[in-house]
Coordinates of C-alpha atoms in Angstrom, one line a residue:
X164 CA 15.1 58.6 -35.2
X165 CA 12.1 59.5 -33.1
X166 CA 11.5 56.3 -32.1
X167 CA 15.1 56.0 -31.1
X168 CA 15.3 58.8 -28.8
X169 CA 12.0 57.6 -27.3
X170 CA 14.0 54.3 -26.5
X171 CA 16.5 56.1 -25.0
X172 CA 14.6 58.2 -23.1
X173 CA 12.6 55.2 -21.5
X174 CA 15.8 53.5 -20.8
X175 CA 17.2 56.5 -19.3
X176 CA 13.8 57.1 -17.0
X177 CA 14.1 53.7 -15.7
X178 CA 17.7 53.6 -14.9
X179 CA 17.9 56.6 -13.1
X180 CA 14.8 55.2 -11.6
X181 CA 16.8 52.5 -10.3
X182 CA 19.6 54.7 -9.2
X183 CA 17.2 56.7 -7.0
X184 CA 15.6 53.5 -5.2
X185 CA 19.5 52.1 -5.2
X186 CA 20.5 55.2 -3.6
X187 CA 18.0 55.7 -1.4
X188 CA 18.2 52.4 0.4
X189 CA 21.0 52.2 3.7
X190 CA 22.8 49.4 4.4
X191 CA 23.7 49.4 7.9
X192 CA 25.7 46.1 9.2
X193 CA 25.3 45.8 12.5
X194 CA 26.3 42.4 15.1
X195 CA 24.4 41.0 17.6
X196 CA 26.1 39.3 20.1
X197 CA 25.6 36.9 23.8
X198 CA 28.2 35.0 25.9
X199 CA 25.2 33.1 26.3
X200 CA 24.4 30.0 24.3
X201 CA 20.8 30.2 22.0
X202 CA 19.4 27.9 24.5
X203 CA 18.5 30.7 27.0
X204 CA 15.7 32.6 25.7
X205 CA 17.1 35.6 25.4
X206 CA 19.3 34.7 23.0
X207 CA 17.0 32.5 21.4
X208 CA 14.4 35.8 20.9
X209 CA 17.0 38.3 19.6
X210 CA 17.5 35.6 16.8
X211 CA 13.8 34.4 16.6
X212 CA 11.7 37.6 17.0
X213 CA 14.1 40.9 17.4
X214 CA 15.9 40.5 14.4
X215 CA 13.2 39.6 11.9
X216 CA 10.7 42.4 13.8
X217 CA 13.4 44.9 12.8
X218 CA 13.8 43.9 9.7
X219 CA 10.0 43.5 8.9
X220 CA 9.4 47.2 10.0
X221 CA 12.5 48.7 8.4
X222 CA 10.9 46.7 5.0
X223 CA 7.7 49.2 5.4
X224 CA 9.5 51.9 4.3
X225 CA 12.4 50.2 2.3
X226 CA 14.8 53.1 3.5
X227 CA 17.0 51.0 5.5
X228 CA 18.6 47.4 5.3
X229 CA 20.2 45.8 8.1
X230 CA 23.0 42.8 7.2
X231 CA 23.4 41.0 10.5
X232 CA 26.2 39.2 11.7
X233 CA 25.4 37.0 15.1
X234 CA 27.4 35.8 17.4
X235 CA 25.9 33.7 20.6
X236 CA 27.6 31.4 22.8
X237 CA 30.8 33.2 23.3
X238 CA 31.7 33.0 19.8
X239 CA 32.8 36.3 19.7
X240 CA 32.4 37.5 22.9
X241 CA 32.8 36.1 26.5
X242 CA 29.9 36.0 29.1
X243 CA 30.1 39.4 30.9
X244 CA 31.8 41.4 28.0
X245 CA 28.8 42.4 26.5
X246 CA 28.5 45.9 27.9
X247 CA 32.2 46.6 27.2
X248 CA 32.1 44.8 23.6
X249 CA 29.1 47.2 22.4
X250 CA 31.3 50.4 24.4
X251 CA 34.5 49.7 21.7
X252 CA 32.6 48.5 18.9
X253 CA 33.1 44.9 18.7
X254 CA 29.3 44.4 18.9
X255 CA 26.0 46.5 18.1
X256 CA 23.4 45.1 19.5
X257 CA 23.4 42.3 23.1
X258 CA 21.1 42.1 25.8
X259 CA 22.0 45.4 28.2
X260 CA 22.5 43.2 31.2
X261 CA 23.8 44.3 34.9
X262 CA 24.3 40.6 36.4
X263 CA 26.8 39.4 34.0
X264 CA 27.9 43.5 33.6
X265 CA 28.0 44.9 36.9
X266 CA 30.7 47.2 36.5
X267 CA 29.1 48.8 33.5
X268 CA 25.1 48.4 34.5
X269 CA 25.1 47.4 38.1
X270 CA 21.9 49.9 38.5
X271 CA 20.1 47.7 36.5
X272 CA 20.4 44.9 39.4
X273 CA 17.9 46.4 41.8
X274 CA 15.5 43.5 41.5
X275 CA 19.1 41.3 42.8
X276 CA 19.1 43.6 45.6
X277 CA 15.7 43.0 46.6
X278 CA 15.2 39.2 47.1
X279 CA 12.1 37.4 48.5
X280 CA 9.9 39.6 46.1
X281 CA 6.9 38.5 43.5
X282 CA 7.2 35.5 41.2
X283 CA 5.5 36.6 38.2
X284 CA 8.4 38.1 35.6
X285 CA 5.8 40.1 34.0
X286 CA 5.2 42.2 36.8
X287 CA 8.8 42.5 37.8
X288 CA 9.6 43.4 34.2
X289 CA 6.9 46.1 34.3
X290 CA 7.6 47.8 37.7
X291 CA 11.3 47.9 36.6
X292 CA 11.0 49.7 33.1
X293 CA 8.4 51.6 34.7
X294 CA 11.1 52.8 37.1
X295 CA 13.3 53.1 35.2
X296 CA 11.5 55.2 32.6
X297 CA 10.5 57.5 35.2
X298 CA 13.5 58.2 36.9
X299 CA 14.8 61.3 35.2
X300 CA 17.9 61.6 33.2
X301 CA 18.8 57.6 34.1
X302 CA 18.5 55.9 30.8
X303 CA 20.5 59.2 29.5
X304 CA 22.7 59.0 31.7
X305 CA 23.2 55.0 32.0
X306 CA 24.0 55.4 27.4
X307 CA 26.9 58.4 27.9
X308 CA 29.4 56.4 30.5
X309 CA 28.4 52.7 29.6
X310 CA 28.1 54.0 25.7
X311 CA 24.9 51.4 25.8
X312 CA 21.1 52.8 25.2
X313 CA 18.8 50.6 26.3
X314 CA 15.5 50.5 23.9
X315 CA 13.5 48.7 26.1
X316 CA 12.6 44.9 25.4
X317 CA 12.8 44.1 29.2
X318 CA 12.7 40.4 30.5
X319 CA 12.8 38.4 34.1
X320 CA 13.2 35.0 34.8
X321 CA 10.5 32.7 36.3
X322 CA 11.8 32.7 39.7
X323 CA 15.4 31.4 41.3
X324 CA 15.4 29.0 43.9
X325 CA 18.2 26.7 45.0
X326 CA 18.9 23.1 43.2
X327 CA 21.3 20.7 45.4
X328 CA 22.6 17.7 45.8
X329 CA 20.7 17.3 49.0
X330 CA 17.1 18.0 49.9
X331 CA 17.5 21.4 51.9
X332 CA 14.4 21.1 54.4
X333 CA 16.0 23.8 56.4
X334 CA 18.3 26.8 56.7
X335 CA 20.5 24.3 59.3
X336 CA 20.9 22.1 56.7
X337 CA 22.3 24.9 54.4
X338 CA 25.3 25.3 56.3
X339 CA 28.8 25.0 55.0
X340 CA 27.4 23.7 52.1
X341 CA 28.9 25.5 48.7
X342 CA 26.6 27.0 46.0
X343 CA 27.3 28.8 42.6
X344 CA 25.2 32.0 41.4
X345 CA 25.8 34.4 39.3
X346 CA 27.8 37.6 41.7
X347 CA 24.5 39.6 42.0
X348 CA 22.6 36.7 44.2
X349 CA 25.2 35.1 46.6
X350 CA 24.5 37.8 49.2
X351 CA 21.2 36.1 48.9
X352 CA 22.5 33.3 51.6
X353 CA 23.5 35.6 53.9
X354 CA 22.4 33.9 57.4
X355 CA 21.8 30.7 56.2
X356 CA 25.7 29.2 56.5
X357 CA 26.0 28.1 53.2
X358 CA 29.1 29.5 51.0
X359 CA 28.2 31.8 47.5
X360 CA 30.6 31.0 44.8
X361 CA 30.3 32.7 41.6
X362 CA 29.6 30.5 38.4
X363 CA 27.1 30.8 35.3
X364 CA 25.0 28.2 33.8
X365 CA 27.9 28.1 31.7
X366 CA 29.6 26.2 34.1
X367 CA 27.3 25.1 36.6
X368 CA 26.8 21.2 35.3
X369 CA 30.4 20.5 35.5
X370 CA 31.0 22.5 38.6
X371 CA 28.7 20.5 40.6
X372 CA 29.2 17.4 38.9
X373 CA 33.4 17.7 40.0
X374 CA 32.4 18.6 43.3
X375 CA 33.3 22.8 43.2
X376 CA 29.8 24.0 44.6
X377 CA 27.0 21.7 46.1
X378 CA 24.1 23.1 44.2
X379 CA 22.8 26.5 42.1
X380 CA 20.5 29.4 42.6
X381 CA 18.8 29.2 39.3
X382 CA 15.6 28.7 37.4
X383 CA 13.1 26.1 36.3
X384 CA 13.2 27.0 32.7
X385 CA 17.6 27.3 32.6
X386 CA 17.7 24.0 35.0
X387 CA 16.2 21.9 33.1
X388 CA 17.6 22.7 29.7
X389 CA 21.2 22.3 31.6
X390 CA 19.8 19.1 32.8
X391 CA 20.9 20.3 36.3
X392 CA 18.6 17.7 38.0
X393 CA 21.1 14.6 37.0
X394 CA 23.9 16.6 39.1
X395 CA 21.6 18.7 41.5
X396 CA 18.3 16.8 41.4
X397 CA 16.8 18.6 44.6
X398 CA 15.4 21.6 43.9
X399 CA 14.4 23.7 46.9
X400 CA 11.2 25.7 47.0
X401 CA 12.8 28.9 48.4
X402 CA 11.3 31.8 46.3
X403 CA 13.4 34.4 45.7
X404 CA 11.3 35.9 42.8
X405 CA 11.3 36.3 39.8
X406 CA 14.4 38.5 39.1
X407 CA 14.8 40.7 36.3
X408 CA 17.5 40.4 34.1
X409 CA 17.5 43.2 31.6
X410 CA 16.4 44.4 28.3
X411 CA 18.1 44.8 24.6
X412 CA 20.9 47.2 24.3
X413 CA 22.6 49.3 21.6
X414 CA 25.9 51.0 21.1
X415 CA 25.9 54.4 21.7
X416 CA 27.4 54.8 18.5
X417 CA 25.2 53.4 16.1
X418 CA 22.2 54.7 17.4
X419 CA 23.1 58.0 17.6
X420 CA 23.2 57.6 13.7
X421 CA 20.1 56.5 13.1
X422 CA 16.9 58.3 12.1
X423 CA 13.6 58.8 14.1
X424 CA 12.1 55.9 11.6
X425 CA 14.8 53.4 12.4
X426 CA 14.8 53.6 16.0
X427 CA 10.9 53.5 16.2
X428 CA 11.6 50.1 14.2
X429 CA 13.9 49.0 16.8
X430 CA 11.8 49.9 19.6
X431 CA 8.8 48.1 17.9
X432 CA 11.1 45.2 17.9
X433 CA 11.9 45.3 21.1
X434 CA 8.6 45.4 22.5
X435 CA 7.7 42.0 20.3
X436 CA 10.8 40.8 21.8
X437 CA 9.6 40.8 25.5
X438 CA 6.5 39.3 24.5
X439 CA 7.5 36.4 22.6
X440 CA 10.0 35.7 25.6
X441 CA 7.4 35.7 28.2
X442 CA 4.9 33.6 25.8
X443 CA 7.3 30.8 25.6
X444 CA 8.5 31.1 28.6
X445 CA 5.0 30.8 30.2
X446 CA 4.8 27.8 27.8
X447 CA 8.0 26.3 28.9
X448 CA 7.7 26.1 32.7
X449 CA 5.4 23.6 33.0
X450 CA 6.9 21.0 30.3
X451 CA 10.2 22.1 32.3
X452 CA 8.5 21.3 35.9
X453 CA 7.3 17.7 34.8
X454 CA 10.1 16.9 33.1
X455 CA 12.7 17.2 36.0
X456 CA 10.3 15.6 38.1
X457 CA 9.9 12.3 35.4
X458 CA 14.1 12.5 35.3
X459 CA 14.5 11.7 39.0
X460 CA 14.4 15.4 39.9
X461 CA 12.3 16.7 43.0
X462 CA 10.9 19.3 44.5
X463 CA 11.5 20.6 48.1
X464 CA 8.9 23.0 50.3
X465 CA 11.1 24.9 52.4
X466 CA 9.3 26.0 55.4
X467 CA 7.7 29.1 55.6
X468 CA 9.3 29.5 58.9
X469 CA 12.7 29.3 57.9
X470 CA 12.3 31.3 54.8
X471 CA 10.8 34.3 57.1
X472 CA 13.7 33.8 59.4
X473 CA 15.8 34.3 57.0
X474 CA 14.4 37.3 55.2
X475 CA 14.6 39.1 58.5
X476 CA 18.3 37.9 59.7
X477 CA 19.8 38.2 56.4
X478 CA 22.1 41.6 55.3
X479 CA 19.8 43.9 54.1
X480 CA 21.1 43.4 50.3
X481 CA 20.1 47.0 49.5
X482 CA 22.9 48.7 50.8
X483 CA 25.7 47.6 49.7
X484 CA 24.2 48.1 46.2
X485 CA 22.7 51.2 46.9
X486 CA 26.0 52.3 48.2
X487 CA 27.8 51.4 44.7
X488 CA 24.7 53.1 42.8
X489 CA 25.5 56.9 44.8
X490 CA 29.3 56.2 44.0
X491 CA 28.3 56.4 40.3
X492 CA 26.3 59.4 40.9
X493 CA 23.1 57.3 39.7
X494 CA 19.5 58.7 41.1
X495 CA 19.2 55.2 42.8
X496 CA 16.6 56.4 45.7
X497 CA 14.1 57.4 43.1
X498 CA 14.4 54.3 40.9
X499 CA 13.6 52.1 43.8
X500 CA 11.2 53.7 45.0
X501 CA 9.4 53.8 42.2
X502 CA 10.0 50.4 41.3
X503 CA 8.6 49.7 45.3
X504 CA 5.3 52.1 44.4
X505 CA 4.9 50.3 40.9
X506 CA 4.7 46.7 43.0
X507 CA 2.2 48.0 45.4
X508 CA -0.3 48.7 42.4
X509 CA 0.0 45.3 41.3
X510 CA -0.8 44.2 44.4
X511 CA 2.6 43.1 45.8
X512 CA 4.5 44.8 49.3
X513 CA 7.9 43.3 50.0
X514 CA 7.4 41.5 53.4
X515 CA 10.5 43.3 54.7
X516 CA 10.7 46.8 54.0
X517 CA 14.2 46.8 52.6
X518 CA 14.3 50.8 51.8
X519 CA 13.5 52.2 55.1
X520 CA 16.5 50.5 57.3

């Protein structure tokens, strides 16, 4: 009988053992979302590295699960929903975005209203989430009317310039020629003649190939994957900068719910994020360079005159953005100039000084 109730007893330790470790684990099912396709690397990272960096640090503690349903390429949602999809819970978790989400997140477009500045993404990226880290009440502010916080896990591109299907060796040669770009860049060609239409890299092959738009403002490392240089193989050397794009977002909602633990996880995971992007995008732009080059593709110097000419002549790009940014009651003066001051200790001044006209 003793040696019954000693059975019992064991069996009843470890399953209310069980129980407890059963119980004390949270499932939380979240979605993760992009109108873009898993070739951009944005995408590709919130699969590759976000996603399994959350999960190994939630695993420390074993306190929290996540199930993940993804959803890239449109599948779910369309390019430029993302902001609003995360706002009435159709997603969780999507790249927190103000060039395809301008209504939502235009503020986060001040490198797009700053053109001609550096080409190294890491020190855009840096100055940015500096800025915008700094500028009080912003991110707070930017989660309770877009219902988006933005953890961090900021990335920029490795530079626009213009791809065409004619070498541009001037700004003359620019005009009333048609080019697609994402809504944020077209006031970009302002003095040069040429004609902004909006368009994506979702479209951009078959746009030019058809005859819509005569060429893109895009990237060396989204050109190439798009094999852009069999429909636009001239690729004009006209620095823009590298232009940040944005960093990971979360709905409101969800996060709100989580504890102190589980956010540090996602922030950890975020931070791994950014990295990884930049490493392979570093990696990338080289094997991307000589490959458009081996596949017909060149590349066009535009003059340094031209380009000067046009940074002075063109609209100052600034206000009209900065104009939208007061509208929304946003603290847009202090964000850019801190983004301005964070450039200058890296070593980089704007050669037109956008913010005092």
């Amino acid at each position: 009988m003793k040696a019954l109730l000693k059975t019992a007893g064991i069996c009843g330790a470890l399953l209310m053992g069980w129980n407890a470790t059963a119980y004390a684990q949270e499932t939380i099912r979240l979605t993760a979302i992009s109108g873009h396709p898993e070739v951009f690397l944005w995408v590709k990272h919130i699969k590759d590295t976000f996603i399994p960096t959350v999960n190994a640090e939630l695993a420390k503690t074993g306190d929290v699960k996540v199930e993940w349903t993804e959803a890239y390429g449109g599948t779910l949602v369309k390019l430029g929903s993302e902001a609003e999809s995360m706002r009435s819970g159709i997603a969780d978790v999507a790249m927190a975005s103000g060039v395809f989400s301008p209504a939502e997140l235009g503020i986060l477009n001040l490198t797009y209203a700053m053109p001609f500045g550096p080409t190294d993404p890491e020190m855009v990226t840096n100055a940015v989430e500096g800025a915008l880290s700094s500028t009080e009440g912003l991110l707070d502010q930017i989660a309770e009317e877009t219902g988006v916080v933005y953890i961090g896990g900021g990335v920029a591109i490795d530079g626009y310039n213009i791809a065409a299907t004619k070498p541009l060796k001037s700004r003359a040669e620019m005009k009333g020629m048609k080019i697609g770009g994402a809504g944020p860049n077209l006031a970009w060609l302002d003095s040069t003649g040429a004609v902004g239409v909006q368009g994506s890299y979702v479209t951009f092959y078959n746009d030019i190939k058809t005859g819509v738009y005569d060429g893109n403002i895009g990237w060396m490392t989204a050109n190439v994957p798009a094999k852009i240089y069999e429909v636009a193989p001239y690729y004009a050397k006209v620095d823009f900068g590298a232009m940040y794009i944005g960093g990971l977002g979360i709905s409101k909602t969800r996060w709100d719910d989580f504890s102190d633990s589980t956010k540090a996880a996602f922030r950890t995971a975020a931070k791994a994020y950014s990295q990884a992007f930049f490493a392979e995008q570093n990696a990338r732009y080289e094997a991307a360079k000589t490959k458009m080059l081996e596949n017909g593709g060149q590349i066009i110097e535009f003059p340094a005159a031209d380009r000067d000419a046009w940074i002075k002549e063109m609209t100052n790009p600034v206000t009209a953005w900065r104009k939208a940014a007061l509208a929304r009651n946003e603290p847009v003066d202090e964000l850019l100039g801190a983004y301005v001051g964070n450039l200058k200790q890296a070593g980089f001044t704007f050669t037109r000084d956008y913010l005092s006209e």
